[in-house]
Coordinates of C-alpha atoms and ligand atoms in Angstrom, one line a residue:
X1 CA -61.1 -112.8 115.3
X2 CA -61.1 -108.9 114.7
X3 CA -61.4 -106.7 117.6
X4 CA -64.0 -104.1 117.1
X5 CA -62.6 -101.0 115.3
X6 CA -62.1 -98.0 117.0
X7 CA -60.8 -94.9 114.5
X8 CA -57.5 -93.9 115.7
X9 CA -57.6 -90.0 115.4
X10 CA -54.9 -88.2 117.7
X11 CA -55.2 -85.0 116.2
X12 CA -58.6 -84.9 115.5
X13 CA -58.3 -85.0 111.8
X14 CA -62.3 -85.7 111.4
X15 CA -63.1 -82.2 112.1
X16 CA -61.2 -81.2 108.8
X17 CA -63.7 -83.6 107.0
X18 CA -67.4 -82.6 105.8
X19 CA -70.3 -84.0 107.3
X20 CA -71.3 -85.6 103.7
X21 CA -67.0 -86.9 103.8
X22 CA -68.4 -88.7 107.3
X23 CA -71.7 -90.3 106.0
X24 CA -70.1 -91.6 103.1
X25 CA -67.7 -92.9 105.4
X26 CA -69.8 -94.3 107.7
X27 CA -71.8 -96.1 105.1
X28 CA -68.9 -97.9 104.0
X29 CA -67.4 -98.6 107.3
X30 CA -70.7 -100.7 108.1
X31 CA -70.4 -102.4 105.0
X32 CA -66.8 -103.4 105.3
X33 CA -67.9 -104.4 109.0
X34 CA -70.9 -106.5 107.9
X35 CA -69.5 -108.1 104.5
X36 CA -66.0 -108.1 104.1
X37 CA -64.6 -108.8 107.9
X38 CA -66.4 -112.0 108.3
X39 CA -65.2 -113.4 105.2
X40 CA -62.1 -111.9 103.8
X41 CA -59.7 -114.1 105.7
X42 CA -61.1 -117.5 104.4
X43 CA -61.5 -115.6 100.9
X44 CA -57.5 -114.8 101.3
X45 CA -57.1 -118.3 102.1
X46 CA -59.0 -119.8 98.9
X47 CA -57.2 -117.0 96.8
X48 CA -60.8 -115.9 95.6
X49 CA -62.1 -112.4 95.2
X50 CA -66.0 -112.7 96.5
X51 CA -67.7 -111.8 93.4
X52 CA -70.7 -110.3 94.9
X53 CA -68.6 -107.7 96.4
X54 CA -68.6 -106.2 92.9
X55 CA -72.5 -105.4 93.1
X56 CA -72.1 -104.1 96.6
X57 CA -69.2 -101.9 96.0
X58 CA -71.2 -100.3 93.3
X59 CA -74.4 -100.0 95.7
X60 CA -72.6 -98.5 98.4
X61 CA -71.0 -95.7 95.9
X62 CA -67.4 -97.1 95.9
X63 CA -67.1 -97.0 92.0
X64 CA -66.6 -93.6 90.7
X65 CA -67.6 -91.5 93.7
X66 CA -65.7 -88.4 91.9
X67 CA -67.5 -88.9 88.8
X68 CA -70.6 -86.9 88.1
X69 CA -74.2 -88.1 88.4
X70 CA -75.1 -87.7 85.0
X71 CA -72.7 -90.5 84.4
X72 CA -73.7 -92.9 87.0
X73 CA -71.4 -91.3 89.8
X74 CA -71.9 -89.8 92.8
X75 CA -70.5 -86.3 92.3
X76 CA -68.6 -86.4 95.5
X77 CA -65.3 -84.6 96.2
X78 CA -61.6 -86.2 96.2
X79 CA -61.9 -86.7 100.1
X80 CA -64.9 -88.6 100.1
X81 CA -63.2 -90.7 97.6
X82 CA -60.4 -91.1 99.9
X83 CA -62.0 -91.8 103.1
X84 CA -63.8 -95.0 100.8
X85 CA -60.4 -96.3 99.9
X86 CA -59.3 -95.8 103.5
X87 CA -62.4 -97.8 105.0
X88 CA -61.9 -100.6 102.2
X89 CA -58.6 -101.3 102.9
X90 CA -59.1 -101.4 106.4
X91 CA -61.2 -104.3 105.1
X92 CA -58.5 -105.6 102.6
X93 CA -56.3 -104.1 100.2
X94 CA -58.0 -106.3 97.6
X95 CA -61.4 -104.8 97.9
X96 CA -59.7 -101.2 97.7
X97 CA -57.7 -102.3 94.7
X98 CA -61.0 -103.5 93.1
X99 CA -62.5 -100.1 93.9
X100 CA -59.4 -98.5 92.7
X101 CA -59.0 -99.6 89.2
X102 CA -62.7 -99.7 88.5
X103 CA -62.8 -95.9 89.6
X104 CA -59.2 -94.3 88.7
X105 CA -58.0 -96.6 86.0
X106 CA -61.1 -97.3 84.1
X107 CA -64.0 -94.9 84.7
X108 CA -61.5 -92.0 85.2
X109 CA -60.0 -92.4 82.0
X110 CA -63.4 -92.9 80.1
X111 CA -64.8 -90.0 81.7
X112 CA -61.7 -87.9 81.0
X113 CA -60.6 -88.9 77.7
X114 CA -63.5 -90.8 76.2
X115 CA -66.4 -89.7 73.5
X116 CA -69.8 -88.5 74.7
X117 CA -70.9 -92.2 73.1
X118 CA -67.9 -94.2 75.5
X119 CA -69.3 -92.2 78.6
X120 CA -72.8 -93.0 78.1
X121 CA -72.1 -96.6 77.0
X122 CA -69.8 -97.6 79.8
X123 CA -69.5 -95.4 82.8
X124 CA -73.0 -96.2 84.4
X125 CA -72.7 -99.7 84.0
X126 CA -69.2 -99.5 85.8
X127 CA -70.5 -97.5 88.5
X128 CA -73.3 -99.9 89.3
X129 CA -70.7 -103.1 89.1
X130 CA -72.8 -104.2 86.4
X131 CA -69.4 -104.2 84.4
X132 CA -65.9 -104.9 85.7
X133 CA -63.2 -103.3 84.6
X134 CA -59.2 -103.5 84.4
X135 CA -56.2 -101.3 83.0
X136 CA -53.5 -102.7 80.7
X137 CA -50.4 -100.8 81.0
X138 CA -47.5 -103.0 82.6
X139 CA -46.3 -105.5 80.3
X140 CA -43.8 -108.6 80.9
X141 CA -40.5 -106.4 79.7
X142 CA -41.9 -103.0 80.9
X143 CA -43.1 -102.3 84.4
X144 CA -41.4 -99.0 85.7
X145 CA -40.8 -97.7 82.4
X146 CA -44.1 -98.2 80.7
X147 CA -42.9 -95.7 78.0
X148 CA -41.0 -98.8 76.1
X149 CA -44.3 -101.1 75.7
X150 CA -44.4 -103.3 73.0
X151 CA -47.9 -103.7 72.5
X152 CA -49.0 -102.1 69.4
X153 CA -51.9 -101.7 67.1
X154 CA -52.2 -100.9 63.3
X155 CA -54.7 -99.1 61.5
X156 CA -56.9 -101.5 59.2
X157 CA -59.0 -98.9 57.7
X158 CA -62.4 -100.0 59.3
X159 CA -61.0 -101.3 62.8
X160 CA -57.7 -101.7 64.5
X161 CA -55.6 -104.6 64.7
X162 CA -53.9 -104.6 67.9
X163 CA -51.1 -107.1 69.1
X164 CA -49.2 -107.7 72.5
X165 CA -49.3 -108.6 76.0
X166 CA -50.1 -107.3 79.5
X167 CA -48.9 -108.5 82.6
X168 CA -49.8 -108.1 86.4
X169 CA -53.3 -106.9 85.6
X170 CA -55.4 -106.5 88.5
X171 CA -59.3 -107.8 87.7
X172 CA -58.1 -109.1 83.9
X173 CA -59.4 -112.6 84.1
X174 CA -62.9 -111.2 85.5
X175 CA -63.3 -108.1 83.5
X176 CA -65.9 -107.3 81.1
X177 CA -64.0 -104.2 79.3
X178 CA -60.1 -103.2 79.6
X179 CA -58.8 -99.9 79.3
X180 CA -55.6 -101.2 77.2
X181 CA -52.3 -98.7 76.2
X182 CA -50.9 -99.5 73.1
X183 CA -48.4 -97.7 70.6
X184 CA -50.0 -96.5 67.0
X185 CA -47.9 -97.1 63.9
X186 CA -46.0 -93.7 64.6
X187 CA -45.1 -94.8 68.3
X188 CA -47.7 -92.9 69.9
X189 CA -49.4 -94.1 73.1
X190 CA -53.2 -94.3 72.8
X191 CA -55.7 -95.9 75.0
X192 CA -58.3 -98.4 73.5
X193 CA -61.4 -100.2 75.3
X194 CA -61.0 -103.6 75.0
X195 CA -64.1 -106.0 75.5
X196 CA -64.2 -109.6 76.8
X197 CA -65.1 -112.2 74.0
X198 CA -63.2 -109.9 71.2
X199 CA -61.7 -113.1 69.3
X200 CA -57.9 -113.3 70.1
X201 CA -58.2 -111.7 73.4
X202 CA -57.5 -114.0 76.5
X203 CA -56.7 -113.0 80.2
X204 CA -55.5 -116.2 81.9
X205 CA -55.0 -115.5 85.8
X206 CA -52.2 -115.3 87.8
X207 CA -52.0 -117.9 90.7
X208 CA -49.6 -118.7 93.6
X209 CA -49.5 -115.1 94.8
X210 CA -48.8 -114.7 98.6
X211 CA -50.0 -111.2 98.4
X212 CA -53.4 -109.6 97.6
X213 CA -54.7 -113.4 97.6
X214 CA -58.4 -111.7 97.6
X215 CA -57.8 -109.9 94.4
X216 CA -57.6 -111.3 90.8
X217 CA -54.8 -110.7 88.8
X218 CA -53.9 -112.0 85.3
X219 CA -52.4 -111.4 82.0
X220 CA -54.1 -109.9 78.8
X221 CA -53.0 -111.2 75.4
X222 CA -53.9 -109.9 72.3
X223 CA -53.3 -112.0 68.9
X224 CA -54.3 -110.1 65.9
X225 CA -57.6 -108.6 67.9
X226 CA -60.0 -106.5 66.1
X227 CA -60.7 -103.5 68.2
X228 CA -63.4 -101.1 66.5
X229 CA -62.3 -97.8 65.7
X230 CA -65.1 -96.2 68.2
X231 CA -63.2 -98.1 71.1
X232 CA -60.1 -95.6 70.6
X233 CA -60.1 -92.9 73.3
X234 CA -60.4 -89.9 71.1
X235 CA -59.1 -87.3 73.7
X236 CA -55.6 -88.4 75.0
X237 CA -52.1 -88.9 73.1
X238 CA -49.0 -89.9 74.7
X239 CA -48.0 -91.7 78.1
X240 CA -49.6 -88.5 79.8
X241 CA -52.8 -90.5 79.5
X242 CA -52.3 -93.7 81.6
X243 CA -50.0 -91.4 84.1
X244 CA -52.8 -89.1 84.8
X245 CA -54.7 -92.4 86.1
X246 CA -51.9 -93.5 87.8
X247 CA -51.9 -90.4 89.6
X248 CA -55.7 -90.7 90.8
X249 CA -55.0 -94.3 91.9
X250 CA -51.9 -93.4 93.7
X251 CA -53.9 -90.7 95.6
X252 CA -56.4 -93.2 96.7
X253 CA -53.8 -95.6 97.8
X254 CA -52.2 -93.1 99.8
X255 CA -55.7 -92.8 101.7
X256 CA -56.0 -96.5 101.7
X257 CA -53.0 -97.5 103.2
X258 CA -53.6 -95.4 106.2
X259 CA -56.7 -98.1 106.7
X260 CA -54.6 -101.0 106.8
X261 CA -52.3 -99.3 109.4
X262 CA -55.0 -98.3 111.6
X263 CA -56.8 -101.9 111.4
X264 CA -53.0 -102.9 112.4
X265 CA -52.3 -100.7 114.9
X266 CA -56.1 -101.2 116.5
X267 CA -55.5 -104.8 116.8
X268 CA -52.4 -104.4 118.5
X269 CA -53.4 -102.1 121.0
X270 CA -56.6 -104.0 122.2
X271 CA -54.2 -107.4 122.2
X272 CA -51.5 -105.4 124.2
X273 CA -54.0 -104.6 126.9
X274 CA -55.6 -108.0 126.9
X275 CA -52.5 -110.1 126.9
X276 CA -50.9 -110.9 130.3
X277 CA -47.4 -111.8 130.6
X278 CA -45.5 -112.1 133.8
X279 CA -48.7 -111.1 135.7
X280 CA -49.3 -107.8 134.0
X281 CA -50.7 -106.6 130.4
X282 CA -48.0 -106.6 127.9
X283 CA -49.2 -102.7 127.1
X284 CA -47.8 -102.0 130.6
X285 CA -44.3 -102.6 129.4
X286 CA -42.1 -99.6 127.9
X287 CA -41.1 -101.3 124.8
X288 CA -44.7 -102.4 123.8
X289 CA -45.8 -98.9 124.7
X290 CA -42.9 -97.5 122.6
X291 CA -44.2 -99.6 119.3
X292 CA -48.0 -98.0 119.9
X293 CA -46.9 -94.9 120.4
X294 CA -44.7 -94.5 117.4
X295 CA -47.2 -96.5 115.4
X296 CA -50.0 -94.1 116.3
X297 CA -47.6 -90.9 115.5
X298 CA -46.9 -92.4 112.2
X299 CA -50.5 -92.7 111.4
X300 CA -51.4 -89.5 112.7
X301 CA -48.5 -88.1 110.4
X302 CA -50.1 -89.8 107.5
X303 CA -53.4 -89.0 107.7
X304 CA -52.8 -84.9 107.8
X305 CA -50.6 -85.7 104.7
X306 CA -53.5 -87.2 102.6
X307 CA -55.8 -84.9 103.9
X308 CA -53.8 -82.0 102.8
X309 CA -53.2 -83.6 99.5
X310 CA -56.7 -84.1 99.4
X311 CA -57.7 -80.5 99.5
X312 CA -55.1 -79.3 97.2
X313 CA -56.7 -82.3 94.8
X314 CA -60.0 -80.6 95.4
X315 CA -58.4 -77.1 94.6
X316 CA -57.0 -78.8 91.2
X317 CA -53.4 -78.1 92.7
X318 CA -52.0 -81.5 94.1
X319 CA -49.0 -82.1 92.0
X320 CA -48.1 -85.7 90.8
X321 CA -45.0 -85.3 92.8
X322 CA -47.1 -84.6 95.9
X323 CA -49.0 -87.6 95.3
X324 CA -46.1 -89.6 94.7
X325 CA -44.7 -88.4 98.2
X326 CA -47.9 -89.3 100.0
X327 CA -48.0 -92.8 98.3
X328 CA -44.6 -93.8 99.2
X329 CA -44.9 -92.5 102.6
X330 CA -47.9 -93.7 103.5
X331 CA -47.6 -97.1 101.9
X332 CA -44.3 -97.7 103.4
X333 CA -45.5 -96.5 106.9
X334 CA -48.6 -99.0 106.8
X335 CA -46.1 -102.1 106.2
X336 CA -43.8 -100.6 109.1
X337 CA -46.9 -100.3 111.4
X338 CA -48.0 -104.1 110.1
X339 CA -44.5 -105.4 111.0
X340 CA -44.5 -103.6 114.6
X341 CA -48.2 -104.9 115.5
X342 CA -47.1 -108.2 114.3
X343 CA -44.8 -108.6 116.6
X344 CA -46.8 -107.1 119.7
X345 CA -49.1 -110.2 118.9
X346 CA -46.2 -112.8 119.5
X347 CA -47.1 -115.8 117.6
X348 CA -50.9 -115.2 117.6
X349 CA -49.4 -112.6 114.8
X350 CA -48.9 -114.8 112.4
X351 CA -52.2 -116.4 112.3
X352 CA -55.3 -115.6 110.4
X353 CA -57.2 -115.3 113.6
X354 CA -56.3 -111.3 113.1
X355 CA -55.6 -109.1 110.2
X356 CA -52.3 -108.2 110.5
X357 CA -50.6 -110.7 108.6
X358 CA -52.8 -110.7 105.6
X359 CA -52.4 -106.7 105.8
X360 CA -48.5 -107.0 105.7
X361 CA -48.7 -109.6 102.8
X362 CA -51.0 -107.5 100.8
X363 CA -48.8 -104.4 101.5
X364 CA -46.1 -105.7 99.9
X365 CA -48.0 -105.4 96.2
X366 CA -49.1 -102.0 97.5
X367 CA -45.5 -100.8 97.8
X368 CA -45.0 -101.8 94.4
X369 CA -47.7 -101.3 92.2
X370 CA -48.4 -97.9 90.8
X371 CA -45.2 -97.2 91.1
X372 CA -42.7 -98.7 93.1
X373 CA -41.4 -97.4 96.4
X374 CA -38.2 -96.5 94.9
X375 CA -39.4 -94.8 91.7
X376 CA -41.6 -92.7 93.7
X377 CA -38.2 -91.6 96.1
X378 CA -36.9 -90.8 92.4
X379 CA -39.7 -88.8 91.5
X380 CA -39.7 -86.6 94.7
X381 CA -35.9 -86.1 93.9
X382 CA -36.7 -85.4 90.2
X383 CA -39.0 -82.5 91.5
X384 CA -36.9 -80.8 94.0
X385 CA -33.4 -81.1 92.3
X386 CA -35.1 -80.6 88.4
X387 CA -32.9 -83.8 87.6
X388 CA -34.4 -86.8 86.6
X389 CA -32.1 -89.8 88.3
X390 CA -34.3 -92.8 86.6
X391 CA -35.0 -91.7 83.0
Ligands
FAD401 C1 -50.7 -107.7 92.7 C2 -50.4 -106.3 91.7 C3 -51.4 -105.9 91.0 C4 -51.0 -105.0 89.7 N1 -52.2 -104.4 88.7 C5 -51.7 -103.7 87.8 C6 -52.8 -103.3 87.0 O1 -53.8 -103.5 87.4 N2 -52.3 -102.8 85.9 C7 -51.3 -102.4 85.3 O2 -50.6 -102.0 84.4 N3 -50.2 -102.8 86.2 C8 -50.3 -103.6 87.5 N4 -49.2 -104.0 88.3 C9 -48.1 -103.8 88.0 C10 -47.4 -102.8 88.8 O3 -47.6 -101.7 88.4 C11 -45.7 -103.2 88.4 O4 -45.3 -104.4 89.2 C12 -44.7 -101.9 88.8 O5 -45.0 -100.8 87.9 C13 -43.5 -102.3 88.6 O6 -43.1 -102.9 87.5 P1 -42.2 -104.4 87.8 O7 -43.1 -105.4 88.7 O8 -42.0 -105.1 86.4 O9 -40.9 -104.0 88.6 P2 -39.4 -103.5 87.4 O10 -40.0 -101.8 87.3 O11 -38.5 -104.1 86.8 O12 -38.8 -102.9 89.1 C14 -37.9 -103.9 89.6 C15 -37.1 -103.0 90.7 O13 -36.3 -101.8 89.7 C16 -36.2 -100.7 90.5 N5 -36.4 -99.8 89.7 C17 -36.7 -100.1 88.1 N6 -36.5 -98.8 87.4 C18 -35.4 -98.2 88.2 C19 -34.7 -96.7 88.0 N7 -35.1 -96.1 87.1 N8 -33.9 -96.5 89.1 C20 -33.8 -97.2 90.3 N9 -34.4 -98.3 90.6 C21 -35.6 -98.7 89.5 C22 -38.0 -100.6 91.3 O14 -38.0 -99.6 92.0 C23 -37.9 -102.6 91.7 O15 -37.5 -102.3 93.1 C24 -49.5 -105.0 89.2 C25 -48.7 -105.5 90.2 C26 -49.0 -106.4 91.3 C27 -47.7 -106.8 91.8

């Protein structure tokens, strides 16, 4: 059972949003309430991503909202992208992950680093969900240090020959196209667009996850894959390419995590008002009020932080380190809110009748992917001291 959603907005952050932002959010909120909430618990139990969501996400404009209209995007600002991510993650982090990957890790690099032909060929179909994309950076031996990647390609004259393996790739098993990062013969990281069905390319799914169960995760294995030369992203060289994509995705995650937290808090508040022990609602006890008050305080701080980073992003001024701070803070905040909310519900908190445990398990992935919690702290440390403690 899920309580009707009431958006916590203690310091009226809504007044800082444009009308367009609110219209977009309302459309996505309706879709999440109508299509995601009724089925997501069962989908997570079944370890299944409902495939019809892909087209519907395209229809509500969740794929590439900030990509220009001429390439199939919605041409919206970065705060619109953020509020969409919040609503999707309120439904489930898996749904937000699908939209994050498609938007920030597939459409964004093709738009930013691709040729005109690549943009016209892929972006409109990715925007509608006709094509599903994935992003291959992490490898079995290289997670936090992607610069050590072992996946390589050779110039064979009329094509490239790609060899290597990627791991933990969202949507790899169902993707039609993948933006894959690999080193050329001189060791420079480049982006290649790999398509499903290319001989030598396989993408086995990873099962038995306790987290993000409604998201498809898998490998990408390349054994002498012939990649046409026109599939190289021409306008980027080096690790800066994938890092710019991650920056965009992390920004969306920082908004998204607020959605999980709001859903957990809303559930805990409603439950505590209804549930009676010792003849009184548990919400009347100080210890439960402390939990609720602290949760709302933390949600409010996270809302303000990411709104401000969003304004800076719209102005082209948001730094990667600011985004790291927001991602790290907001995901940890959401995890703490999920854990506190779970306690407010007592035993009921562990059931699938309420969304809290599912959010909590999902957030254990969200706190690790797109840069771990620790690495983001070290990015902040490096930014304020000028000394990198991690590389
Ligand atoms: C569900 C899911 C989906 C994912 N989707 C994608 C995807 O679509 N595409 C993709 O490319 N990747 C994806 N990832 C991979 C994800 O980005 C990596 O898991 C993440 O970057 C961390 O890498 P790792 O798991 O290898 O951990 P490691 O890098 O091995 O880190 C292990 C621990 O060591 C710590 N650590 C590492 N280096 C340092 C250091 N220098 N100083 C201090 N501590 C350090 C880390 O903080 C962490 O706690 C996904 C992961 C998950 C779980």
